[in-house]
Coordinates of C-alpha atoms in Angstrom, one line a residue:
Chain Q
M1 CA 0.0 0.0 0.0
S2 CA 1.4 3.3 -1.0
G3 CA 1.0 6.5 1.0
E4 CA 1.2 8.7 -2.0
R5 CA -1.8 11.0 -2.7
K6 CA -3.3 10.9 -6.1
E7 CA -2.3 14.2 -7.7
D8 CA -4.8 14.3 -10.5
M9 CA -8.2 12.8 -11.2
E10 CA -6.9 11.9 -14.7
D11 CA -4.6 9.4 -13.2
A12 CA -7.6 7.2 -12.1
W13 CA -7.5 4.0 -14.0
D14 CA -10.7 3.4 -16.0
G15 CA -12.2 0.4 -14.2
D16 CA -15.6 -1.3 -14.1
F17 CA -16.9 1.4 -11.7
D18 CA -16.1 4.2 -14.2
R19 CA -17.6 2.4 -17.2
E20 CA -20.7 1.2 -15.3
T21 CA -21.5 4.6 -13.8
A22 CA -20.9 6.6 -17.0
V23 CA -23.6 8.9 -18.3
Q24 CA -24.1 10.3 -21.8
S25 CA -25.7 13.7 -22.3
T26 CA -29.0 13.6 -24.3
G27 CA -29.4 17.4 -24.1
D28 CA -31.5 19.6 -21.9
D29 CA -29.6 18.6 -18.7
R30 CA -30.7 15.0 -19.3
F31 CA -28.4 12.0 -19.3
E32 CA -28.6 8.3 -20.1
A33 CA -27.0 5.6 -18.1
Q34 CA -26.7 1.8 -18.6
V35 CA -27.5 0.6 -15.1
S36 CA -25.6 -2.6 -14.6
S37 CA -26.8 -5.6 -12.6
S38 CA -23.2 -6.4 -11.6
W39 CA -23.7 -4.1 -8.5
N40 CA -26.8 -6.0 -7.4
I41 CA -27.5 -7.1 -3.8
G42 CA -30.2 -9.7 -4.4
D43 CA -32.5 -8.5 -7.1
N44 CA -31.6 -4.8 -7.1
P45 CA -28.6 -2.5 -7.6
N46 CA -26.8 -1.2 -4.5
G47 CA -28.0 2.3 -3.5
G48 CA -24.4 3.7 -3.4
Y49 CA -24.0 2.5 -7.0
L50 CA -27.1 4.4 -8.1
T51 CA -25.9 7.5 -6.3
A52 CA -22.6 7.3 -8.1
I53 CA -24.5 7.4 -11.4
A54 CA -26.4 10.5 -10.2
L55 CA -23.1 12.1 -9.2
Q56 CA -21.5 11.4 -12.6
A57 CA -24.4 13.6 -14.1
I58 CA -24.2 16.3 -11.4
R59 CA -20.5 16.5 -12.0
Q60 CA -21.2 17.7 -15.5
L61 CA -23.2 20.7 -14.3
G62 CA -21.7 24.2 -13.8
D63 CA -18.4 25.4 -15.2
P64 CA -15.9 22.6 -15.9
R65 CA -13.1 25.1 -15.4
A66 CA -14.1 25.4 -11.7
G67 CA -12.7 21.9 -11.0
H68 CA -15.5 21.0 -8.7
V69 CA -15.2 17.2 -9.3
D70 CA -15.4 16.1 -5.6
P71 CA -18.7 15.4 -3.8
L72 CA -18.3 17.5 -0.6
S73 CA -21.8 16.6 0.5
V74 CA -24.3 14.2 -1.2
T75 CA -27.8 13.3 0.0
T76 CA -29.8 10.6 -1.7
H77 CA -33.5 9.8 -1.0
Y78 CA -34.3 6.3 -2.0
L79 CA -37.7 6.4 -3.6
R80 CA -38.0 2.9 -5.1
P81 CA -35.5 0.1 -5.8
G82 CA -33.5 0.5 -9.0
S83 CA -33.3 -2.2 -11.7
G84 CA -30.1 -3.7 -13.0
G85 CA -29.7 -4.3 -16.7
I86 CA -32.0 -1.6 -18.0
T87 CA -31.4 1.9 -19.2
G88 CA -31.8 4.8 -16.8
E89 CA -32.6 8.5 -17.5
V90 CA -30.9 11.0 -15.2
K91 CA -32.7 14.4 -15.1
T92 CA -30.5 17.1 -13.5
G93 CA -30.8 20.6 -12.3
L94 CA -28.1 23.1 -11.6
I95 CA -29.0 24.8 -8.2
R96 CA -26.0 27.1 -7.9
A97 CA -22.6 27.5 -9.6
G98 CA -20.5 29.3 -7.0
R99 CA -16.8 30.0 -6.7
T100 CA -16.0 27.3 -4.2
V101 CA -19.1 25.0 -4.5
T102 CA -21.3 23.9 -7.3
T103 CA -24.7 22.5 -6.1
G104 CA -27.0 20.4 -8.2
R105 CA -29.7 17.7 -8.1
A106 CA -30.4 14.6 -10.1
T107 CA -33.3 12.2 -10.4
L108 CA -32.6 8.7 -11.7
I109 CA -35.6 7.4 -13.6
Q110 CA -36.2 3.9 -14.9
D111 CA -39.3 2.7 -16.7
G112 CA -40.8 6.1 -16.2
K113 CA -40.5 5.9 -12.4
P114 CA -38.1 8.0 -10.2
R115 CA -35.8 5.6 -8.3
I116 CA -33.6 8.0 -6.4
E117 CA -33.4 11.7 -5.8
A118 CA -29.9 13.1 -5.1
M119 CA -28.7 16.6 -4.2
A120 CA -25.0 17.4 -3.9
S121 CA -22.5 20.1 -3.3
M122 CA -19.4 19.5 -5.4
G123 CA -16.0 21.2 -4.8
D124 CA -12.3 20.7 -5.0
L125 CA -10.6 18.6 -2.4
S126 CA -7.1 19.0 -3.7
G127 CA -6.4 21.6 -1.0
G128 CA -5.5 25.2 -1.1
S129 CA -8.0 27.1 1.0
G130 CA -5.1 28.7 2.8
H131 CA -6.3 27.5 6.2
D132 CA -3.9 25.4 8.1
H133 CA -6.0 24.6 11.1
E134 CA -6.4 20.9 11.3
M135 CA -8.3 18.7 13.8
T136 CA -10.0 15.4 13.9
I137 CA -11.4 13.3 16.7
A138 CA -12.1 10.2 14.6
P139 CA -9.0 8.0 14.4
P140 CA -9.3 4.7 12.6
A141 CA -10.7 1.7 14.5
D142 CA -8.3 -0.9 15.7
M143 CA -8.7 -4.0 13.5
P144 CA -6.8 -6.9 12.0
P145 CA -5.4 -6.6 8.5
P146 CA -7.6 -7.5 5.5
D147 CA -6.2 -11.1 5.1
Q148 CA -7.3 -11.9 8.7
C149 CA -10.8 -10.7 8.0
V150 CA -13.8 -12.5 6.5
E151 CA -15.1 -12.2 3.0
R152 CA -18.8 -11.5 2.8
D153 CA -20.9 -13.8 0.6
G154 CA -24.2 -12.4 1.8
L155 CA -25.6 -15.9 2.6
E156 CA -25.7 -15.0 6.3
Q157 CA -28.2 -12.3 5.3
G158 CA -30.1 -14.6 2.8
V159 CA -29.2 -12.7 -0.3
K160 CA -26.8 -13.2 -3.2
L161 CA -24.2 -10.4 -3.5
F162 CA -23.6 -9.9 -7.2
I163 CA -21.8 -6.8 -6.1
A164 CA -19.0 -9.1 -4.7
R165 CA -17.8 -9.3 -8.4
R166 CA -17.0 -5.6 -8.2
I167 CA -16.1 -5.0 -4.6
D168 CA -13.7 -6.8 -2.3
L169 CA -15.1 -6.5 1.2
R170 CA -13.5 -8.0 4.3
V171 CA -15.2 -7.9 7.6
H172 CA -13.7 -8.0 11.1
P173 CA -14.3 -11.6 12.3
E174 CA -15.9 -10.3 15.5
T175 CA -18.5 -8.3 13.6
A176 CA -19.1 -10.8 10.8
A177 CA -21.7 -13.1 12.4
A178 CA -25.4 -12.5 13.0
G179 CA -25.9 -11.2 16.5
A180 CA -22.1 -11.0 17.1
S181 CA -22.1 -7.5 18.5
E182 CA -24.2 -6.0 21.3
N183 CA -23.1 -2.6 19.9
A184 CA -24.5 -3.0 16.4
E185 CA -21.1 -2.2 14.9
T186 CA -19.5 -3.4 11.7
L187 CA -15.8 -3.0 10.9
G188 CA -14.2 -3.9 7.6
W189 CA -11.9 -3.2 4.7
I190 CA -13.1 -2.4 1.2
R191 CA -11.6 -1.9 -2.3
F192 CA -12.6 -2.3 -5.9
A193 CA -12.2 -5.9 -7.0
D194 CA -10.6 -4.9 -10.3
G195 CA -7.7 -3.0 -8.7
R196 CA -9.0 0.4 -9.5
E197 CA -7.8 2.8 -6.8
P198 CA -10.4 4.6 -4.6
D199 CA -11.3 8.2 -5.3
T200 CA -13.9 10.6 -4.0
L201 CA -16.7 9.2 -6.1
G202 CA -15.8 5.6 -5.1
L203 CA -16.0 6.7 -1.4
T204 CA -19.7 7.6 -1.9
L205 CA -20.2 3.9 -3.0
F206 CA -18.1 2.5 -0.2
A207 CA -20.2 4.4 2.3
D208 CA -23.2 2.3 1.3
A209 CA -21.7 -1.1 0.6
F210 CA -21.5 -2.7 4.0
A211 CA -24.2 -4.9 5.4
P212 CA -26.5 -3.1 7.8
S213 CA -24.7 -2.9 11.2
I214 CA -28.0 -3.7 13.0
F215 CA -27.5 -7.2 11.7
T216 CA -24.6 -7.7 14.1
R217 CA -27.0 -7.1 17.0
L218 CA -30.4 -8.4 15.9
G219 CA -29.4 -11.2 13.6
R220 CA -31.0 -11.7 10.2
V221 CA -33.1 -8.6 9.5
G222 CA -33.7 -9.0 5.7
W223 CA -33.7 -6.0 3.5
V224 CA -33.3 -2.8 5.5
P225 CA -34.5 0.0 3.1
T226 CA -32.6 3.2 3.3
I227 CA -34.9 6.3 3.3
E228 CA -32.0 8.7 3.0
L229 CA -28.2 8.7 3.1
T230 CA -25.9 11.6 3.3
T231 CA -22.1 11.3 2.7
H232 CA -19.5 14.0 3.4
V233 CA -16.3 13.3 1.6
R234 CA -13.4 15.0 3.5
R235 CA -10.2 14.2 1.6
R236 CA -9.1 12.5 -1.6
P237 CA -8.1 8.9 -0.5
A238 CA -4.6 7.5 -0.8
P239 CA -4.3 4.3 -2.9
G240 CA -5.0 1.0 -1.2
W241 CA -7.6 -0.5 1.1
V242 CA -10.3 1.8 2.7
Q243 CA -11.3 1.0 6.2
G244 CA -14.9 1.4 7.3
R245 CA -16.8 1.5 10.6
F246 CA -20.6 1.5 10.7
V247 CA -22.6 1.8 13.9
T248 CA -26.3 1.8 14.5
E249 CA -26.7 4.7 16.9
D250 CA -30.4 4.9 17.5
L251 CA -33.2 2.5 16.7
H252 CA -36.8 3.5 17.6
D253 CA -40.2 2.7 16.2
G254 CA -38.8 0.7 13.3
R255 CA -36.5 3.5 12.1
M256 CA -32.7 3.7 12.7
I257 CA -29.8 6.0 12.3
E258 CA -26.5 4.4 11.1
D259 CA -23.3 6.4 11.2
G260 CA -20.3 5.6 9.1
W261 CA -16.6 6.5 9.0
L262 CA -14.2 5.7 6.1
W263 CA -10.4 6.0 6.5
D264 CA -7.8 5.6 3.7
S265 CA -4.7 3.4 3.9
T266 CA -2.7 6.2 5.6
G267 CA -5.3 6.4 8.4
A268 CA -6.8 9.7 7.2
L269 CA -10.5 10.3 7.7
V270 CA -11.8 10.4 4.1
A271 CA -15.6 10.3 4.5
R272 CA -18.4 10.4 7.0
S273 CA -21.9 9.1 6.3
R274 CA -25.2 8.8 8.0
Q275 CA -28.3 7.1 6.9
L276 CA -31.9 6.8 8.0
A277 CA -33.2 3.3 7.4
M278 CA -36.3 1.2 8.2
L279 CA -36.8 -2.2 9.7
L280 CA -39.5 -3.8 7.7
P281 CA -42.6 -5.1 9.6
D282 CA -41.8 -8.7 8.6
A283 CA -38.1 -8.5 9.4
D284 CA -37.0 -11.9 10.6
T285 CA -35.4 -10.6 13.8
G286 CA -34.2 -12.5 16.8
S287 CA -33.7 -15.7 14.8
Chain H
M1 CA -40.7 20.2 33.4
S2 CA -43.3 17.6 32.5
G3 CA -42.5 14.2 31.1
E4 CA -45.8 14.0 29.3
R5 CA -45.6 13.5 25.5
K6 CA -47.5 15.8 23.3
E7 CA -50.3 13.7 21.9
D8 CA -51.4 15.8 19.1
M9 CA -49.7 18.4 16.9
E10 CA -52.9 20.5 17.2
D11 CA -52.1 21.1 20.9
A12 CA -49.1 23.2 20.0
W13 CA -49.6 26.7 21.1
D14 CA -49.4 29.2 18.3
G15 CA -46.3 31.1 19.1
D16 CA -43.9 33.5 17.3
F17 CA -42.3 30.6 15.6
D18 CA -45.5 29.4 14.0
R19 CA -46.6 32.8 12.9
E20 CA -43.2 33.8 11.5
T21 CA -42.7 30.5 9.6
A22 CA -46.2 30.4 8.2
V23 CA -46.6 30.1 4.4
Q24 CA -49.6 31.0 2.2
S25 CA -50.3 29.1 -1.0
T26 CA -50.2 31.1 -4.1
G27 CA -51.1 28.2 -6.4
D28 CA -49.0 25.9 -8.6
D29 CA -47.0 24.5 -5.6
R30 CA -45.8 28.0 -4.7
F31 CA -46.1 29.7 -1.4
E32 CA -45.4 33.1 0.1
A33 CA -43.7 33.7 3.4
Q34 CA -43.1 36.9 5.4
V35 CA -39.4 36.4 6.4
S36 CA -39.0 38.1 9.8
S37 CA -35.8 39.8 10.9
S38 CA -36.5 38.7 14.5
W39 CA -34.5 35.5 13.9
N40 CA -31.5 37.4 12.6
I41 CA -27.9 36.7 13.7
G42 CA -26.2 39.9 12.8
D43 CA -27.6 41.1 9.4
N44 CA -29.2 37.8 8.2
P45 CA -31.8 35.3 9.4
N46 CA -30.6 32.2 11.1
G47 CA -30.4 29.2 8.7
G48 CA -32.6 26.9 10.8
Y49 CA -35.3 29.5 10.7
L50 CA -35.2 29.6 6.9
T51 CA -35.3 25.8 6.8
A52 CA -38.4 25.9 9.0
I53 CA -40.2 28.1 6.5
A54 CA -39.2 25.6 3.7
L55 CA -40.5 22.7 5.8
Q56 CA -43.9 24.5 6.4
A57 CA -44.3 24.5 2.6
I58 CA -43.1 20.9 2.2
R59 CA -45.5 19.8 4.9
Q60 CA -48.4 20.9 2.6
L61 CA -47.3 18.5 -0.2
G62 CA -48.8 15.0 -0.6
D63 CA -51.9 13.7 1.0
P64 CA -52.8 15.5 4.2
R65 CA -54.6 12.3 5.4
A66 CA -51.3 10.5 5.5
G67 CA -50.4 12.5 8.6
H68 CA -46.7 13.0 7.5
V69 CA -46.2 16.1 9.6
D70 CA -42.8 15.3 11.1
P71 CA -39.5 15.9 9.3
L72 CA -37.7 12.5 9.5
S73 CA -34.8 13.8 7.5
V74 CA -34.2 17.3 6.1
T75 CA -31.2 18.5 4.2
T76 CA -30.6 22.2 3.4
H77 CA -28.0 23.6 1.1
Y78 CA -27.3 27.3 1.9
L79 CA -26.9 29.1 -1.3
R80 CA -26.9 32.8 -0.2
P81 CA -27.8 34.5 3.1
G82 CA -31.5 35.3 3.5
S83 CA -32.9 38.7 4.2
G84 CA -35.1 39.5 7.2
G85 CA -38.1 41.8 6.7
I86 CA -38.9 41.0 3.1
T87 CA -41.2 38.6 1.4
G88 CA -40.0 35.2 0.3
E89 CA -41.3 32.9 -2.4
V90 CA -41.2 29.2 -1.7
K91 CA -41.2 27.0 -4.8
T92 CA -41.9 23.4 -3.9
G93 CA -41.9 20.0 -5.7
L94 CA -43.5 16.7 -4.5
I95 CA -40.8 14.0 -5.1
R96 CA -42.8 11.0 -3.9
A97 CA -46.0 10.5 -1.8
G98 CA -45.5 7.1 -0.2
R99 CA -47.4 5.2 2.5
T100 CA -44.9 5.8 5.2
V101 CA -42.9 8.7 3.9
T102 CA -43.7 11.8 1.8
T103 CA -40.6 13.4 0.1
G104 CA -40.5 16.9 -1.2
R105 CA -38.2 19.8 -2.0
A106 CA -38.4 23.5 -1.6
T107 CA -36.5 26.6 -2.8
L108 CA -36.7 29.8 -0.8
I109 CA -36.3 32.8 -3.1
Q110 CA -36.0 36.4 -2.2
D111 CA -35.5 39.3 -4.7
G112 CA -35.4 36.7 -7.4
K113 CA -32.4 34.9 -5.9
P114 CA -32.6 31.4 -4.4
R115 CA -31.4 31.5 -0.8
I116 CA -31.7 27.9 0.4
E117 CA -32.6 24.6 -1.3
A118 CA -34.2 22.0 1.0
M119 CA -35.1 18.4 0.5
A120 CA -37.0 16.4 3.2
S121 CA -38.7 13.1 3.9
M122 CA -41.7 13.7 6.1
G123 CA -43.4 11.0 8.2
D124 CA -45.4 10.3 11.4
L125 CA -43.3 10.1 14.6
S126 CA -46.3 9.3 16.8
G127 CA -45.3 5.6 16.9
G128 CA -47.0 2.5 15.7
S129 CA -44.6 0.8 13.4
G130 CA -45.2 -2.4 15.3
H131 CA -41.4 -2.8 16.0
D132 CA -40.4 -2.8 19.6
H133 CA -36.7 -3.1 19.2
E134 CA -35.1 -0.1 20.9
M135 CA -31.5 0.9 21.3
T136 CA -29.6 4.1 21.6
I137 CA -25.9 4.8 22.3
A138 CA -26.3 8.6 22.7
P139 CA -27.2 9.4 26.3
P140 CA -27.5 13.1 27.2
A141 CA -24.4 14.9 28.2
D142 CA -23.7 15.7 31.9
M143 CA -24.2 19.4 32.4
P144 CA -25.5 21.9 35.0
P145 CA -29.2 23.0 34.9
P146 CA -30.2 26.0 32.7
D147 CA -30.1 28.5 35.6
Q148 CA -26.4 27.7 36.2
C149 CA -25.6 28.2 32.5
V150 CA -24.7 31.3 30.6
E151 CA -27.0 33.4 28.3
R152 CA -25.5 34.0 25.0
D153 CA -25.5 37.6 23.8
G154 CA -23.3 37.0 20.8
L155 CA -20.9 39.8 21.7
E156 CA -18.1 37.3 22.2
Q157 CA -18.5 36.4 18.5
G158 CA -18.9 40.1 17.5
V159 CA -22.5 39.9 16.2
K160 CA -25.8 41.0 17.6
L161 CA -28.2 38.1 18.2
F162 CA -31.6 39.4 17.3
I163 CA -32.7 35.8 17.5
A164 CA -32.3 36.1 21.3
R165 CA -35.7 37.7 21.4
R166 CA -37.1 34.4 20.1
I167 CA -34.9 31.8 21.6
D168 CA -33.7 31.3 25.1
L169 CA -30.2 29.7 24.9
R170 CA -28.1 28.8 27.9
V171 CA -24.6 27.6 27.4
H172 CA -22.5 25.4 29.7
P173 CA -20.1 27.8 31.5
E174 CA -17.1 25.6 30.5
T175 CA -18.0 25.9 26.8
A176 CA -19.1 29.5 26.7
A177 CA -15.8 31.4 26.3
A178 CA -13.7 31.7 23.2
G179 CA -11.0 29.1 23.2
A180 CA -12.5 27.4 26.3
S181 CA -12.5 23.9 24.9
E182 CA -9.7 21.9 23.3
N183 CA -12.4 19.6 22.0
A184 CA -14.4 22.2 20.1
E185 CA -17.5 21.2 21.9
T186 CA -20.6 23.3 22.9
L187 CA -23.2 22.2 25.4
G188 CA -26.4 24.0 26.2
W189 CA -30.1 24.3 26.9
I190 CA -32.5 25.8 24.4
R191 CA -36.3 26.7 24.3
F192 CA -38.6 29.2 22.6
A193 CA -38.5 32.5 24.5
D194 CA -42.3 32.9 24.4
G195 CA -43.0 29.6 26.1
R196 CA -44.1 27.7 23.1
E197 CA -43.2 24.1 23.7
P198 CA -40.8 22.3 21.3
D199 CA -42.1 20.1 18.5
T200 CA -40.4 18.3 15.6
L201 CA -40.4 21.5 13.4
G202 CA -38.8 23.4 16.3
L203 CA -36.1 20.8 16.6
T204 CA -34.9 21.5 13.1
L205 CA -34.4 25.2 14.2
F206 CA -32.7 24.2 17.5
A207 CA -30.3 22.0 15.5
D208 CA -28.9 25.2 13.8
A209 CA -29.2 27.8 16.6
F210 CA -26.0 27.3 18.7
A211 CA -22.8 29.2 18.0
P212 CA -20.3 27.2 15.9
S213 CA -18.6 24.8 18.3
I214 CA -15.2 25.5 16.6
F215 CA -15.3 28.8 18.4
T216 CA -14.7 27.1 21.7
R217 CA -11.3 25.9 20.3
L218 CA -10.1 28.6 17.9
G219 CA -11.6 31.7 19.5
R220 CA -13.5 34.3 17.4
V221 CA -14.0 32.9 14.0
G222 CA -16.5 35.3 12.6
W223 CA -19.3 34.1 10.3
V224 CA -18.9 30.3 9.6
P225 CA -21.1 29.8 6.5
T226 CA -22.9 26.5 6.4
I227 CA -22.7 24.7 3.1
E228 CA -25.2 22.0 4.0
L229 CA -27.0 20.8 7.1
T230 CA -28.9 17.6 7.6
T231 CA -31.2 17.0 10.6
H232 CA -32.8 13.7 11.5
V233 CA -35.7 14.1 13.9
R234 CA -36.0 10.9 15.9
R235 CA -38.9 11.4 18.4
R236 CA -41.5 14.1 19.2
P237 CA -40.0 16.0 22.1
A238 CA -41.6 16.3 25.6
P239 CA -42.4 19.8 26.8
G240 CA -39.6 21.8 28.5
W241 CA -36.0 22.6 27.8
V242 CA -34.1 20.8 25.0
Q243 CA -30.5 19.9 25.6
G244 CA -27.9 20.3 22.8
R245 CA -24.4 19.0 22.2
F246 CA -22.4 20.2 19.2
V247 CA -18.9 18.9 18.4
T248 CA -16.6 19.8 15.5
E249 CA -15.4 16.4 14.5
D250 CA -13.1 17.1 11.6
L251 CA -11.6 20.4 10.3
H252 CA -9.4 20.2 7.2
D253 CA -8.5 22.7 4.5
G254 CA -11.0 25.3 5.7
R255 CA -14.0 23.0 5.8
M256 CA -15.4 21.3 8.9
I257 CA -18.0 18.8 10.0
E258 CA -20.0 19.6 13.1
D259 CA -22.1 16.9 14.7
G260 CA -25.1 17.7 16.9
W261 CA -27.4 15.9 19.3
L262 CA -30.6 17.1 20.9
W263 CA -32.3 15.5 23.9
D264 CA -35.7 16.5 25.4
S265 CA -36.5 17.1 29.1
T266 CA -36.9 13.4 29.7
G267 CA -33.4 12.7 28.3
A268 CA -34.7 11.0 25.1
L269 CA -32.6 11.6 21.9
V270 CA -34.9 13.7 19.8
A271 CA -32.7 14.8 16.9
R272 CA -29.3 14.3 15.3
S273 CA -27.7 16.8 13.0
R274 CA -24.6 17.2 10.9
Q275 CA -23.3 20.2 9.0
L276 CA -20.6 21.0 6.6
A277 CA -19.3 24.5 7.1
M278 CA -16.5 26.8 6.0
L279 CA -13.9 28.8 7.8
L280 CA -13.7 32.0 5.8
P281 CA -10.2 33.0 4.6
D282 CA -10.2 36.1 6.7
A283 CA -11.5 34.4 9.9
D284 CA -9.9 36.2 12.8
T285 CA -8.6 33.0 14.4
G286 CA -6.2 32.6 17.2
S287 CA -7.0 36.0 18.7

């Protein structure tokens, strides 16, 4: 693992993630995307994958000379599950093109139905604000290296993880089993399976790619639909594995808050996430 | 302080907050609002106040019989400062009217310029999902009662807090002074000054009404513009004081993440918030 920072977005190797989130302009702030089924969890594409498609479109709004390629803040409301293997239309709107931030929205539509609604502020995380104050109170969690962690096959959750073709995910052995953690905490390592290095767009996917942490406390919970997920990308990640920590902080009346942290291979905090999700009434809990 | 839960939104006393966030339909999903200057911090209205106006409009989208009056998740991107004392136009859009969640967006426009862009999922926090799993890992902070805390006048930050007419805010003495806390943490109590009890809309205001917690570490920082703020309301609050904790978790390259917790007078976690904010280049830090 190298500690070198990626100097330029152009250096990013064009991997599956880039090809399968690409959008083509069809004019009038509309784009077309080929939504792949390779990122499916069970029957439907992972939500972070759909958000990455929306961000590819939002990235094309505003003035390209501004260099606002990094998602500083992205919020996605999940309206209906997406469908892998069929074309999606992305309808965008530029909300504001500012000097330091470009803000836009996108709706991903398939078969005439909106699937997700995303809103994002894009900026430039290459540094250079002139401020040198630094502080962080979120050091990486203590966990064994990737080769001593467990590969997820999803079977413990009762679903087939087609996304495992695209993402290499290794979970801390103590947080891998149903009901393993009283704290509803998941720890793990993540990277793209094809060797593509992480970037700020990839982090928005990684923030939504782990199994719901409530699983480690309640056991098999089935599909836990996300109502809304917000990710804040803090820094461009160094090459190598990304470490994730996800904790269910509050569960009440069938709705829960899950908080997430991502650190790069140098231990720098690269993203924070929070989602609001639902336990379905027929969740097979306590089994 | 009573521990009784408010049974019905209709019981809420019609206070300044209700009158000064009210919106009038002008047809075509557009509303008019009289933006008051009574919620100003210095020259401009508090951002949480503007968000509450947007939520009043979003609340009117969808099917009123659904009872989706509570903001489960609201994200606001702050595009330009608002102006107190002039009329605002709120342009809304219904994103999805679902069985358990109604999702909508709103733009608050003044003098032809968009000031904030909000997106929210509204629902019913009166209970009744059928799930009885409960967990929370965020107990209230340990702090002295309101009468042993310090009233904020804003002078330590160099601004006049007109909002102090509307909000009664008492800060923990150990987190009240510039540079008082190595941890960049603010603790305090908050309530409406006119005796109106808190509700879920009020919580979205309270989540954005404290001074920036980074002030307790760096000293006077001037105006800290919020790029984006997301609040998750978790429960309807009991009457009485609301307790808040705000912590700057990560500051890097002039941008920071501040996390917030609100608890009601029974100690129940009623809201979580997170904002992305900027240190301005000319921030008078270290003084």
